Coordinates of C-alpha atoms in Angstrom, one line a residue:
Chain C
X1 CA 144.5 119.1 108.8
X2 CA 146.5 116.8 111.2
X3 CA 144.9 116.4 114.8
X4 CA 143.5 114.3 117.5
X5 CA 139.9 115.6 116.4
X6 CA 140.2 114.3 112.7
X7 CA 138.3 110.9 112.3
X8 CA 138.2 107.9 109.6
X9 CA 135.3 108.5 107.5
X10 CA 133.4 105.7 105.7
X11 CA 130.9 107.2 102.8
X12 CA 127.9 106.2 103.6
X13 CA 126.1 106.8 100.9
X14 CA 125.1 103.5 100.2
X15 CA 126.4 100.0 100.1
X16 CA 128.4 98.3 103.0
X17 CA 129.3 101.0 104.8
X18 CA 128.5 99.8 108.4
X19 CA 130.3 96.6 108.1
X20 CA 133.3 98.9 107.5
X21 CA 132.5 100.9 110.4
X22 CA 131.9 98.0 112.9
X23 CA 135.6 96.9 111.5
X24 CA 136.8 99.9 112.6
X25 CA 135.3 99.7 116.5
X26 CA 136.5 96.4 116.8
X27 CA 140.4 98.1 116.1
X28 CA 139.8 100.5 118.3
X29 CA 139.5 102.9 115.8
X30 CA 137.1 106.1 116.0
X31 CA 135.3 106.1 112.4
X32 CA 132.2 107.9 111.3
X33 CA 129.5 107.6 108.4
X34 CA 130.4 111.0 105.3
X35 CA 127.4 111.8 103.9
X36 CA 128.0 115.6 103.3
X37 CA 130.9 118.2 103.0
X38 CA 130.6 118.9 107.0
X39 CA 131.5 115.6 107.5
X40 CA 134.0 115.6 104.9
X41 CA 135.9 118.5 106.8
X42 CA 136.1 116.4 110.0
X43 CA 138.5 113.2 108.7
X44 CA 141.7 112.4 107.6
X45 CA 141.3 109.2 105.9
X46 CA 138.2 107.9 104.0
X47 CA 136.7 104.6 103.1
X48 CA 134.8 104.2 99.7
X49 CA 132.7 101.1 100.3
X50 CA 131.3 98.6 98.5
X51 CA 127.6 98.7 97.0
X52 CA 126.5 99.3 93.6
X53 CA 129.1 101.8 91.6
X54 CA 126.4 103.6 89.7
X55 CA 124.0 104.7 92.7
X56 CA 127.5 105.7 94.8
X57 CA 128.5 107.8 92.2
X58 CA 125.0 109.6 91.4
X59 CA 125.0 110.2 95.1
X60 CA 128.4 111.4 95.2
X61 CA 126.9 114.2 92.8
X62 CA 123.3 114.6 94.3
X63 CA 125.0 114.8 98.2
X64 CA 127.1 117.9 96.7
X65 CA 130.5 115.7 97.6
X66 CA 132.3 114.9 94.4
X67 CA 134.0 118.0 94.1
X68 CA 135.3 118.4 97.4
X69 CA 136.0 114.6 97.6
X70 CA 138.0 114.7 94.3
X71 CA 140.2 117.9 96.2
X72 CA 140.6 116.2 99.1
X73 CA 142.1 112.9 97.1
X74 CA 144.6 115.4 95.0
X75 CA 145.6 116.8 98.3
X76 CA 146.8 113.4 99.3
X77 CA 144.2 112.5 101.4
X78 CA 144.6 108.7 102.4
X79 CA 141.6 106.6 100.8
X80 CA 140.8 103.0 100.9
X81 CA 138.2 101.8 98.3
X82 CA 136.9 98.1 98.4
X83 CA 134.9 96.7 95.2
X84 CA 132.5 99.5 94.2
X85 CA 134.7 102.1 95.9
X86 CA 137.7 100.5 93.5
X87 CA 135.7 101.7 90.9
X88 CA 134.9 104.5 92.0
X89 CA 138.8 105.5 92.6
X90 CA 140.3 104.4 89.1
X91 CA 141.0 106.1 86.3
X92 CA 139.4 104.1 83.5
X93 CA 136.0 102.0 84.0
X94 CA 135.4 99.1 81.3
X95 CA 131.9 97.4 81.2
X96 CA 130.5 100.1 82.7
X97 CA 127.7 102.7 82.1
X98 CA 128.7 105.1 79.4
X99 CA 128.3 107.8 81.7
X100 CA 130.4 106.9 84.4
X101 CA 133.4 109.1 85.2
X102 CA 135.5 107.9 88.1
X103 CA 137.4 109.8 90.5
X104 CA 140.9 109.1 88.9
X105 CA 142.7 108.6 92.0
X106 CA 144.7 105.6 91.2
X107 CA 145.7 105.1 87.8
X108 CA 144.5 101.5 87.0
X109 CA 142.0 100.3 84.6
X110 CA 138.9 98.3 85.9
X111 CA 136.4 95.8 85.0
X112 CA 133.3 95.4 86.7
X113 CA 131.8 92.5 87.2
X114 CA 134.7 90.7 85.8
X115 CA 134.6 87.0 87.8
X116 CA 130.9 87.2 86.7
X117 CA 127.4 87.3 88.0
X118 CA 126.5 86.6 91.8
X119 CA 126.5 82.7 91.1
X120 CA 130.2 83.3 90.4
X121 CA 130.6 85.1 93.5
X122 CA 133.0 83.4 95.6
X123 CA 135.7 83.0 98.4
X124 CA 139.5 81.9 98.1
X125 CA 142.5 82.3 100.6
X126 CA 144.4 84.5 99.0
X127 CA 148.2 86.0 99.5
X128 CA 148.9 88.8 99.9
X129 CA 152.2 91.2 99.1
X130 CA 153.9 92.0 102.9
X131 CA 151.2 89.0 105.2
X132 CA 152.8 86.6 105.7
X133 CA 150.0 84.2 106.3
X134 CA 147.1 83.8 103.6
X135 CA 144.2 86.6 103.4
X136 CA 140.0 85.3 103.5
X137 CA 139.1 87.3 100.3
X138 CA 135.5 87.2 99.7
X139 CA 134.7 88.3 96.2
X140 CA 130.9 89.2 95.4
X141 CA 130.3 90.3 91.7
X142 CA 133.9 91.8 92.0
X143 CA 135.5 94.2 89.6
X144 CA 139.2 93.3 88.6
X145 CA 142.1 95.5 88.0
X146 CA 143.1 95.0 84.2
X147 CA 146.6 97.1 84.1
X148 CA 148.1 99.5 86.5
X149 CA 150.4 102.7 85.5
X150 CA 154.1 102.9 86.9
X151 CA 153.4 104.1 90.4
X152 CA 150.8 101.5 91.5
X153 CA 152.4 98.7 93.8
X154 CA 150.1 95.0 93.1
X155 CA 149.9 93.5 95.9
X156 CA 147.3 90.3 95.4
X157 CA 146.4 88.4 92.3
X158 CA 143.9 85.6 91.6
X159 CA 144.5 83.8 88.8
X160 CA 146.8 86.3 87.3
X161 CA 144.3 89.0 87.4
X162 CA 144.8 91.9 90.0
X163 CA 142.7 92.6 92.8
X164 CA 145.1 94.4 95.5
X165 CA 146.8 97.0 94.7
X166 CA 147.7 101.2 95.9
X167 CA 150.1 104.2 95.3
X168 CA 151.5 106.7 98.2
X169 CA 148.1 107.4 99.0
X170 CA 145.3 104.8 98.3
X171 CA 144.7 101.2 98.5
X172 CA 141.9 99.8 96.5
X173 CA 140.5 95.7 96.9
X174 CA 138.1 93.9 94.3
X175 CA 137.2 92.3 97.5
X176 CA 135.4 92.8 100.9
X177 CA 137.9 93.0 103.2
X178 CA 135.0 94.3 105.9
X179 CA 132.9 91.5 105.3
X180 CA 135.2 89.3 107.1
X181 CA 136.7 89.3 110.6
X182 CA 140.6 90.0 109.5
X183 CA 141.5 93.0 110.6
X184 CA 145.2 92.9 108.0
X185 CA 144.0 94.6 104.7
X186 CA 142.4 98.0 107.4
X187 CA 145.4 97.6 109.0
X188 CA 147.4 98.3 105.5
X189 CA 145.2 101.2 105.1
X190 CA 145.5 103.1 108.4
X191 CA 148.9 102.9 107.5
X192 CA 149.3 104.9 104.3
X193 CA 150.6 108.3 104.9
X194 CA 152.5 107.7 107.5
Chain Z
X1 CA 129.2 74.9 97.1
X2 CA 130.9 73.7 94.7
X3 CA 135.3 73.6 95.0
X4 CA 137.2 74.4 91.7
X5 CA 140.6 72.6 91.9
X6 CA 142.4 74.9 89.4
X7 CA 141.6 78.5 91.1
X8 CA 140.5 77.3 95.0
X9 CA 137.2 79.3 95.0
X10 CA 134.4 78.4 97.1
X11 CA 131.0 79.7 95.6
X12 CA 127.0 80.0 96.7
X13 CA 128.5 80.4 100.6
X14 CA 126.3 81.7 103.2
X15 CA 129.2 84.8 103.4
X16 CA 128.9 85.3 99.8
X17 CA 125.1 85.3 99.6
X18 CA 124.5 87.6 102.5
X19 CA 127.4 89.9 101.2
X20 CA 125.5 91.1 98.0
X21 CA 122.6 91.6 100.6
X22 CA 125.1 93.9 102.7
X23 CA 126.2 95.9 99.4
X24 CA 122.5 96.5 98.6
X25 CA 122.0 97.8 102.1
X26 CA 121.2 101.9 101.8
X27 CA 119.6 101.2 98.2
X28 CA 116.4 101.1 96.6
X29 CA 115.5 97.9 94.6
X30 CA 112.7 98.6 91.5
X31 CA 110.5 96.8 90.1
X32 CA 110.8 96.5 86.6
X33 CA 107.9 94.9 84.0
X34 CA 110.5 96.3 80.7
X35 CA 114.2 96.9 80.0
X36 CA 113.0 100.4 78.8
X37 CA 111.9 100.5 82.7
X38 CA 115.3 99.2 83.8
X39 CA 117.4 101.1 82.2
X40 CA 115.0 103.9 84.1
X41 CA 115.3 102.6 87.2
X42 CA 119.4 102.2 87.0
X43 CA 119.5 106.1 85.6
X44 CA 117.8 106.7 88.5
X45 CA 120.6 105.2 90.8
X46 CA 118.2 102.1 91.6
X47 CA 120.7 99.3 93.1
X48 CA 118.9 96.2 91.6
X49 CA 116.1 95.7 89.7
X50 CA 113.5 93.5 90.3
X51 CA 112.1 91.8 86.7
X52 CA 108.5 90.7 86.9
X53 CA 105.6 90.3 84.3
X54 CA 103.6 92.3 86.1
X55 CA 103.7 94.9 88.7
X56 CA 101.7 94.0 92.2
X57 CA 99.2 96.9 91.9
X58 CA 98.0 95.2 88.4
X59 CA 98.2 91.5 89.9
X60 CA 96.0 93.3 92.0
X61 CA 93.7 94.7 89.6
X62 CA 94.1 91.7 87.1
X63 CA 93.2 88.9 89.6
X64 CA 94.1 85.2 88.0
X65 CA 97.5 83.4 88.3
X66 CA 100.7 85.3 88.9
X67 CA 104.0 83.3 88.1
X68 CA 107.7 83.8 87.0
X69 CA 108.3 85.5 84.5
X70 CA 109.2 85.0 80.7
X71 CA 112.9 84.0 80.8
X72 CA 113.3 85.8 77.5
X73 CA 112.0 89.3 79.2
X74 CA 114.4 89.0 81.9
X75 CA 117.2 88.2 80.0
X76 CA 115.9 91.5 78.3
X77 CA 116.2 93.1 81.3
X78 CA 119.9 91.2 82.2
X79 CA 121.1 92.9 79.3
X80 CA 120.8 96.0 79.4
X81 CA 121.8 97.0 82.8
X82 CA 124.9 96.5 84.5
X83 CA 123.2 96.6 88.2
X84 CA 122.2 93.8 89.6
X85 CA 119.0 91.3 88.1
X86 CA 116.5 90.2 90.8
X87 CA 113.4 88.1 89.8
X88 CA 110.4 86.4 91.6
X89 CA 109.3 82.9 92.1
X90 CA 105.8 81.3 93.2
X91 CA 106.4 80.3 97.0
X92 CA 106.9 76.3 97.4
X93 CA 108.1 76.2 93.5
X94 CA 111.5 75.3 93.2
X95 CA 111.3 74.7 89.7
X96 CA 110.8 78.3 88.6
X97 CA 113.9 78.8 91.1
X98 CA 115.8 76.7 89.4
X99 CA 115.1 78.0 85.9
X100 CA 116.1 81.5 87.3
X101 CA 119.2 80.6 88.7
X102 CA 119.7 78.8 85.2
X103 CA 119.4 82.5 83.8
X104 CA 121.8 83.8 85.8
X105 CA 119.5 86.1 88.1
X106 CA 121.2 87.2 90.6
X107 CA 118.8 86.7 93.6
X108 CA 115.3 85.2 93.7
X109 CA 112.7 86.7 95.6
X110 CA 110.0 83.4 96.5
X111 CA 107.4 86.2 96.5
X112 CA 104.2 86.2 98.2
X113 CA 103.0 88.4 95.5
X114 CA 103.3 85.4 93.1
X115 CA 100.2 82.8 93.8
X116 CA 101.6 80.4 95.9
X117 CA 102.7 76.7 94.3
X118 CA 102.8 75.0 97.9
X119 CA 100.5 75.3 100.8
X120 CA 102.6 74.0 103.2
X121 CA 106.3 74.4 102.1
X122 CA 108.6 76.8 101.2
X123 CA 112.0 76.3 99.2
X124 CA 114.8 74.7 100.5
X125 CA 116.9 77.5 99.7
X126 CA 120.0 76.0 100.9
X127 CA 120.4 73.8 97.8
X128 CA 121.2 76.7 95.4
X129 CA 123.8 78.7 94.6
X130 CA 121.6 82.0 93.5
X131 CA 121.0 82.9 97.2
X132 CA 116.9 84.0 98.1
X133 CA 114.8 87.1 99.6
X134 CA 111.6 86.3 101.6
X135 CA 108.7 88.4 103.1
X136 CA 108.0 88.5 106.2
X137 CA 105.4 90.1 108.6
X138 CA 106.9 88.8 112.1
X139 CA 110.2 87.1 113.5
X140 CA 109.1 84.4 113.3
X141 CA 108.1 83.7 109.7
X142 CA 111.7 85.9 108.9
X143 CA 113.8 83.0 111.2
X144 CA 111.8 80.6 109.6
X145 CA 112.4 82.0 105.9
X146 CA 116.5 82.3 108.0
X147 CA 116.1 78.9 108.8
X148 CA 115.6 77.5 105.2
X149 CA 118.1 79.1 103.5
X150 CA 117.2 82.8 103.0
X151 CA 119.6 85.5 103.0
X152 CA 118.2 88.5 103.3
X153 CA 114.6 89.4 104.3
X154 CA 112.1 92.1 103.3
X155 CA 109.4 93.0 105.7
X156 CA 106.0 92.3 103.4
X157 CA 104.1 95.6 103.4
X158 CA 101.1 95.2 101.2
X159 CA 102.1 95.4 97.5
X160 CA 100.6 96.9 95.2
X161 CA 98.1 99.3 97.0
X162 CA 100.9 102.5 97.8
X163 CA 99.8 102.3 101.3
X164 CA 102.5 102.2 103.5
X165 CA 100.7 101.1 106.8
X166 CA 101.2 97.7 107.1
X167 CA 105.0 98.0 105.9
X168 CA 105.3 99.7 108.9
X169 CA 103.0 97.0 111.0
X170 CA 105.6 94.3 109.8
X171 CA 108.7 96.3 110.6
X172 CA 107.3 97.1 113.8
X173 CA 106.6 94.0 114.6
X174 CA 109.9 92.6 113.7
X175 CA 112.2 94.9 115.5
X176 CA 109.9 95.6 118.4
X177 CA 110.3 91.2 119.1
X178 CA 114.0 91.6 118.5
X179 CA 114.0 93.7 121.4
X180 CA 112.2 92.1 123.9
X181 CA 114.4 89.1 122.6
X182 CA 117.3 91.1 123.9
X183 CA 115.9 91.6 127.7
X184 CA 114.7 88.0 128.0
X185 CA 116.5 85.3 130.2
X186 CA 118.2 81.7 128.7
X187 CA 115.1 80.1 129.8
X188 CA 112.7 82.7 128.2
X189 CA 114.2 82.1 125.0
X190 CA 113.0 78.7 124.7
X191 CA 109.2 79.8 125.0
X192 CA 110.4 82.3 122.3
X193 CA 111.1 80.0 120.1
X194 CA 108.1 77.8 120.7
X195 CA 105.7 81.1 120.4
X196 CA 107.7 82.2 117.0
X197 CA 108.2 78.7 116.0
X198 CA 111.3 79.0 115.0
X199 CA 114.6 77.2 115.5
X200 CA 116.1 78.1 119.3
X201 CA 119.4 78.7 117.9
X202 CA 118.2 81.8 115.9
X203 CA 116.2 83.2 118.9
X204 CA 119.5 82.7 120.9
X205 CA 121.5 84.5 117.7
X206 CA 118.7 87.2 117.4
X207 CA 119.0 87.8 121.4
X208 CA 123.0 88.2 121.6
X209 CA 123.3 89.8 118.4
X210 CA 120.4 92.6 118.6
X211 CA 119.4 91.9 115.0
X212 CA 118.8 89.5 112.3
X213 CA 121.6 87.1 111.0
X214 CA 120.5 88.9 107.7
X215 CA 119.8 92.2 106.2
X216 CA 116.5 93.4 106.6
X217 CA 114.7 95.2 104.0
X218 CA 111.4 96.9 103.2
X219 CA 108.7 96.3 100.7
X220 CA 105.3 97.1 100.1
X221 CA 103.4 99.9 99.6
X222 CA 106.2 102.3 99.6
X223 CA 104.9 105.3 97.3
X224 CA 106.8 108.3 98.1
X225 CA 110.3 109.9 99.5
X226 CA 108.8 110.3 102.5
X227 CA 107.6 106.7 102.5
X228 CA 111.2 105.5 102.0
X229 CA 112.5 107.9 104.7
X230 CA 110.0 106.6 107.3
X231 CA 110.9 103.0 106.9
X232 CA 114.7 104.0 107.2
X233 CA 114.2 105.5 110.5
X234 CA 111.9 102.9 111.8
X235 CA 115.0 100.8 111.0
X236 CA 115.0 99.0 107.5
X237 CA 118.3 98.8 105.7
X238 CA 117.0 99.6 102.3
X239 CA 114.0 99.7 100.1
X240 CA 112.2 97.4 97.2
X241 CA 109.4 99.9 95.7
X242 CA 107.0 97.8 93.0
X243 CA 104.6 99.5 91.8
X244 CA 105.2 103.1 93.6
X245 CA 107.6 104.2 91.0
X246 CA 105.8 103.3 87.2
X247 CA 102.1 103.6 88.6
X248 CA 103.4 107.2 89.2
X249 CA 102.7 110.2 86.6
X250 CA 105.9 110.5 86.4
X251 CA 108.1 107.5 87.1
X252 CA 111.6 109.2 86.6
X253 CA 112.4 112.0 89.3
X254 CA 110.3 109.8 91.8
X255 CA 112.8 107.2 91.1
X256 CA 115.7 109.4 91.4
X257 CA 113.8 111.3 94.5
X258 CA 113.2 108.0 96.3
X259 CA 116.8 107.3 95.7
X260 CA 118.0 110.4 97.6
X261 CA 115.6 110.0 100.4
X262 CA 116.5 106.4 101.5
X263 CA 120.8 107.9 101.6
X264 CA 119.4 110.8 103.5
X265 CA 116.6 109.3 105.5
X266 CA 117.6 111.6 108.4
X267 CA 118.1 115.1 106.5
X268 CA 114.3 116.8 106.7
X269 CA 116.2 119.5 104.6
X270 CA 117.1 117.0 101.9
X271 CA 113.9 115.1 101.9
X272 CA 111.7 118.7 101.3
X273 CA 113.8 119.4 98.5
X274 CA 113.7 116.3 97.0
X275 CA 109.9 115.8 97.5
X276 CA 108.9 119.2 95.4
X277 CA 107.3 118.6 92.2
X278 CA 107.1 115.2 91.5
X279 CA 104.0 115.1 90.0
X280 CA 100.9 112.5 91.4
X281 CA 102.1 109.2 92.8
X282 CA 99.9 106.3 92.5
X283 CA 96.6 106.2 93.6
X284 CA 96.5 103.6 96.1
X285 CA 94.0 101.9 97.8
X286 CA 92.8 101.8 101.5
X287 CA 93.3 98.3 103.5
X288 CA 89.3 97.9 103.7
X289 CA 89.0 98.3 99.9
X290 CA 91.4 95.2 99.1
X291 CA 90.2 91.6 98.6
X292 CA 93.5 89.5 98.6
X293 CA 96.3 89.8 101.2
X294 CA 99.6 89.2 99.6
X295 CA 100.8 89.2 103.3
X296 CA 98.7 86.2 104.7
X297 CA 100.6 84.3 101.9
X298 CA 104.0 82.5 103.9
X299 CA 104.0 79.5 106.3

């Protein structure tokens, strides 16, 4: 699947999508909006935004993608999934709707809206695991990571609790990495796989 | 903004309050009078719901007072979903603000569908930490709405009456001035802001920029998938529907087709398939046949 043609995607199913996108343009990066298999077939790496976990993943099922996305991650497909898109990726999902299966690409354990409701919502400077200067994280009803299996690297904590982490293949924030102007976390991503 | 010593985090900033805006954005919010209805709407893949005594159609219909609504109904609502809690405040009354970032709501709405508490002023949204939604019908009521603190703003519509005509009036209007914002000179800019009456600096961001310094979202009178669709492509960034969804016959698969249409605004394919058989949607009532405008409500 290698190739000059092959884009990031961002799913843009709902949530912050754009921001991600407009991240991208200002690296110099060519990324486009996956709302369908077609688009699916045209990237190499894929962003799962933030946005509301529930609606992504009822859209994930209603836009025909969960299936092929799920493939694509098993193939070792590189995927970078801030906040909902954490979710979205982990293995196990506490305080969540019943019904919610995740796409088990990571093996961590999650809970959403872990810090709190959007009055806790907050920023801190964070660091971060291989930066050597402190990270902007801004953290809006943010999901933490509550244990990670052997082959997950944790790369950022906030008081003890983990909110950076990845394997070989995926890197997955509690925060919004897009919603500020440092450019460090995309740059982690871009470079998975390689 | 207040600073915790032990853990360094900085709360109620204007990055954090716009961001839930931005992870709304592609979404529908619903109006919910129940948690029966909420727990709908969030089945349905709703993003937020909005809690509220009453939906707008029946303020309509009702007529008296409209205020906030029983703090012990939308902490009945809080509880039983795990999306986010919206809920509505009189314009002007800070107090019912205050009470419903006491509860823990995560955004207020100071609602022109509520009977206004102030003629003359609105919130001063910048003292809380809940951040605020506001209606508008033209730039300048959104930069002032900007300009006081709100962070995130929903073009008015009419509520209540399914009719989607003067959503798309407002949204018009907004984005047609942010354009002819963009071609005008330094000096232009300044009878801008005098004609809009609003603060010079947010004309001057609005100009470079090419949009608001907020999300922009839809309300009122959105009834159908197709509704939802329209307002997409004319440019909103997601959709509240009131009473479009439970004023339906048959408030589930509209919810979950409105859903689909505002993700795949630009699929005609997707918004014929998920238009078919949704039974009657509300009524709805024509402009002439209304006696109160929600929308002249806003200074």
């Amino acid at each position: 699947m290698a190739g000059s043609d092959l884009h990031v995607g961002v799913l843009a199913l709902q949530g912050a999508f754009e921001s991600h996108l407009k991240i991208f343009k200002t690296m110099g990066i060519k990324a486009l909006p996956v709302r369908s298999t077609q688009d699916l077939d045209r990237i190499d790496k894929i962003v799962i935004p933030g946005g509301e976990s529930t609606a992504i993943q009822m859209l994930l099922e209603s836009n025909s993608l969960r299936q092929p996305l799920r493939e694509r991650l098993s193939n070792g497909m590189p995927v970078f999934g801030t906040c909902a898109g954490m979710i979205v990726l982990s293995k196990v999902i506490l305080d969540g709707r019943d019904d919610q299966s995740p796409l088990n690409a990571i093996d961590i354990v999650v809970r959403r809206n872990a810090f709190g409701r959007q009055i806790d919502s907050f920023e801190s400077s964070i660091d971060v695991k291989g930066l050597s200067e402190p990270f902007p994280a801004i953290f809006i009803r943010a999901p933490i990571v509550e244990s990670v299996g052997d082959n997950v690297d944790v790369y950022a904590k906030v008081d003890d609790q983990i909110v950076l982490c990845g394997n070989a293949s995926t890197l997955v924030a509690s925060f919004h990495p897009e919603l500020s102007s440092d450019t460090r976390i995309h740059e982690m991503f871009l470079s998975l796989g390689k | 903004m207040e600073n915790d010593e032990t853990t360094s985090r900085t709360t109620g900033t204007v990055r954090v309050k716009r961001g839930l805006a931005e992870m709304l954005k592609g979404g529908v919010i619903m109006d919910v009078v129940t948690p029966d209805q909420a727990k709908i709407a969030e089945d349905a893949g709703a993003v937020a719901v909005m809690a509220l005594e009453r939906v707008p159609a029946d303020i309509r219909a009702d007529g008296g007072i409209a205020r906030m609504s029983d703090p012990e109904m939308v902490e009945g609502i809080k509880s039983v979903v795990t999306i986010p809690v919206m809920a509505k405040a009189r314009i002007g009354h800070f107090v019912e603000a205050q009470i419903l970032e006491s509860l823990g709501v995560d955004y207020v709405d100071e609602s022109e569908v509520l009977t206004p508490a102030d003629e003359k002023h609105h919130i001063d949204k910048w003292s809380f930490t809940v951040p605020f939604v506001c209606g508008a019908t033209n730039l300048g009521e959104a930069l002032r709405r900007i300009s006081e603190g709100a962070c995130m703003i929903r073009s008015k519509g009419e509520a209540g009456t399914g009719n989607v005509i003067q959503a798309v009036r407002h949204l018009r209007t907004i984005l047609g001035d942010i354009k002819k914002i963009g071609q005008a000179d330094s000096a232009e800019l300044y009878e801008w802001a005098k004609q809009l009456q609003a603060p010079i600096q947010l004309v001057e961001e609005v100009a470079e920029t090419g949009s608001l310094p907020v999300p922009m979202f839809c309300a009122g009178g959105i009834a159908t998938p197709a509704d939802a669709a329209l307002v997409m492509q004319l440019g909103a960034e997601a959709v509240f529907v009131g009473s479009g969804i439970f004023k339906s016959e048959n408030p589930e698969p509209r919810a979950k087709a409105i859903v689909e249409a505002t993700t795949n605004y630009n699929n005609p394919e997707i918004l014929a398939k998920v238009s078919r058989g949704l039974g009657g949607p509300m009524t709805g009532i024509g402009m002439d046949e209304i006696n109160i405008n929600f929308e002249e409500r806003g200074w």
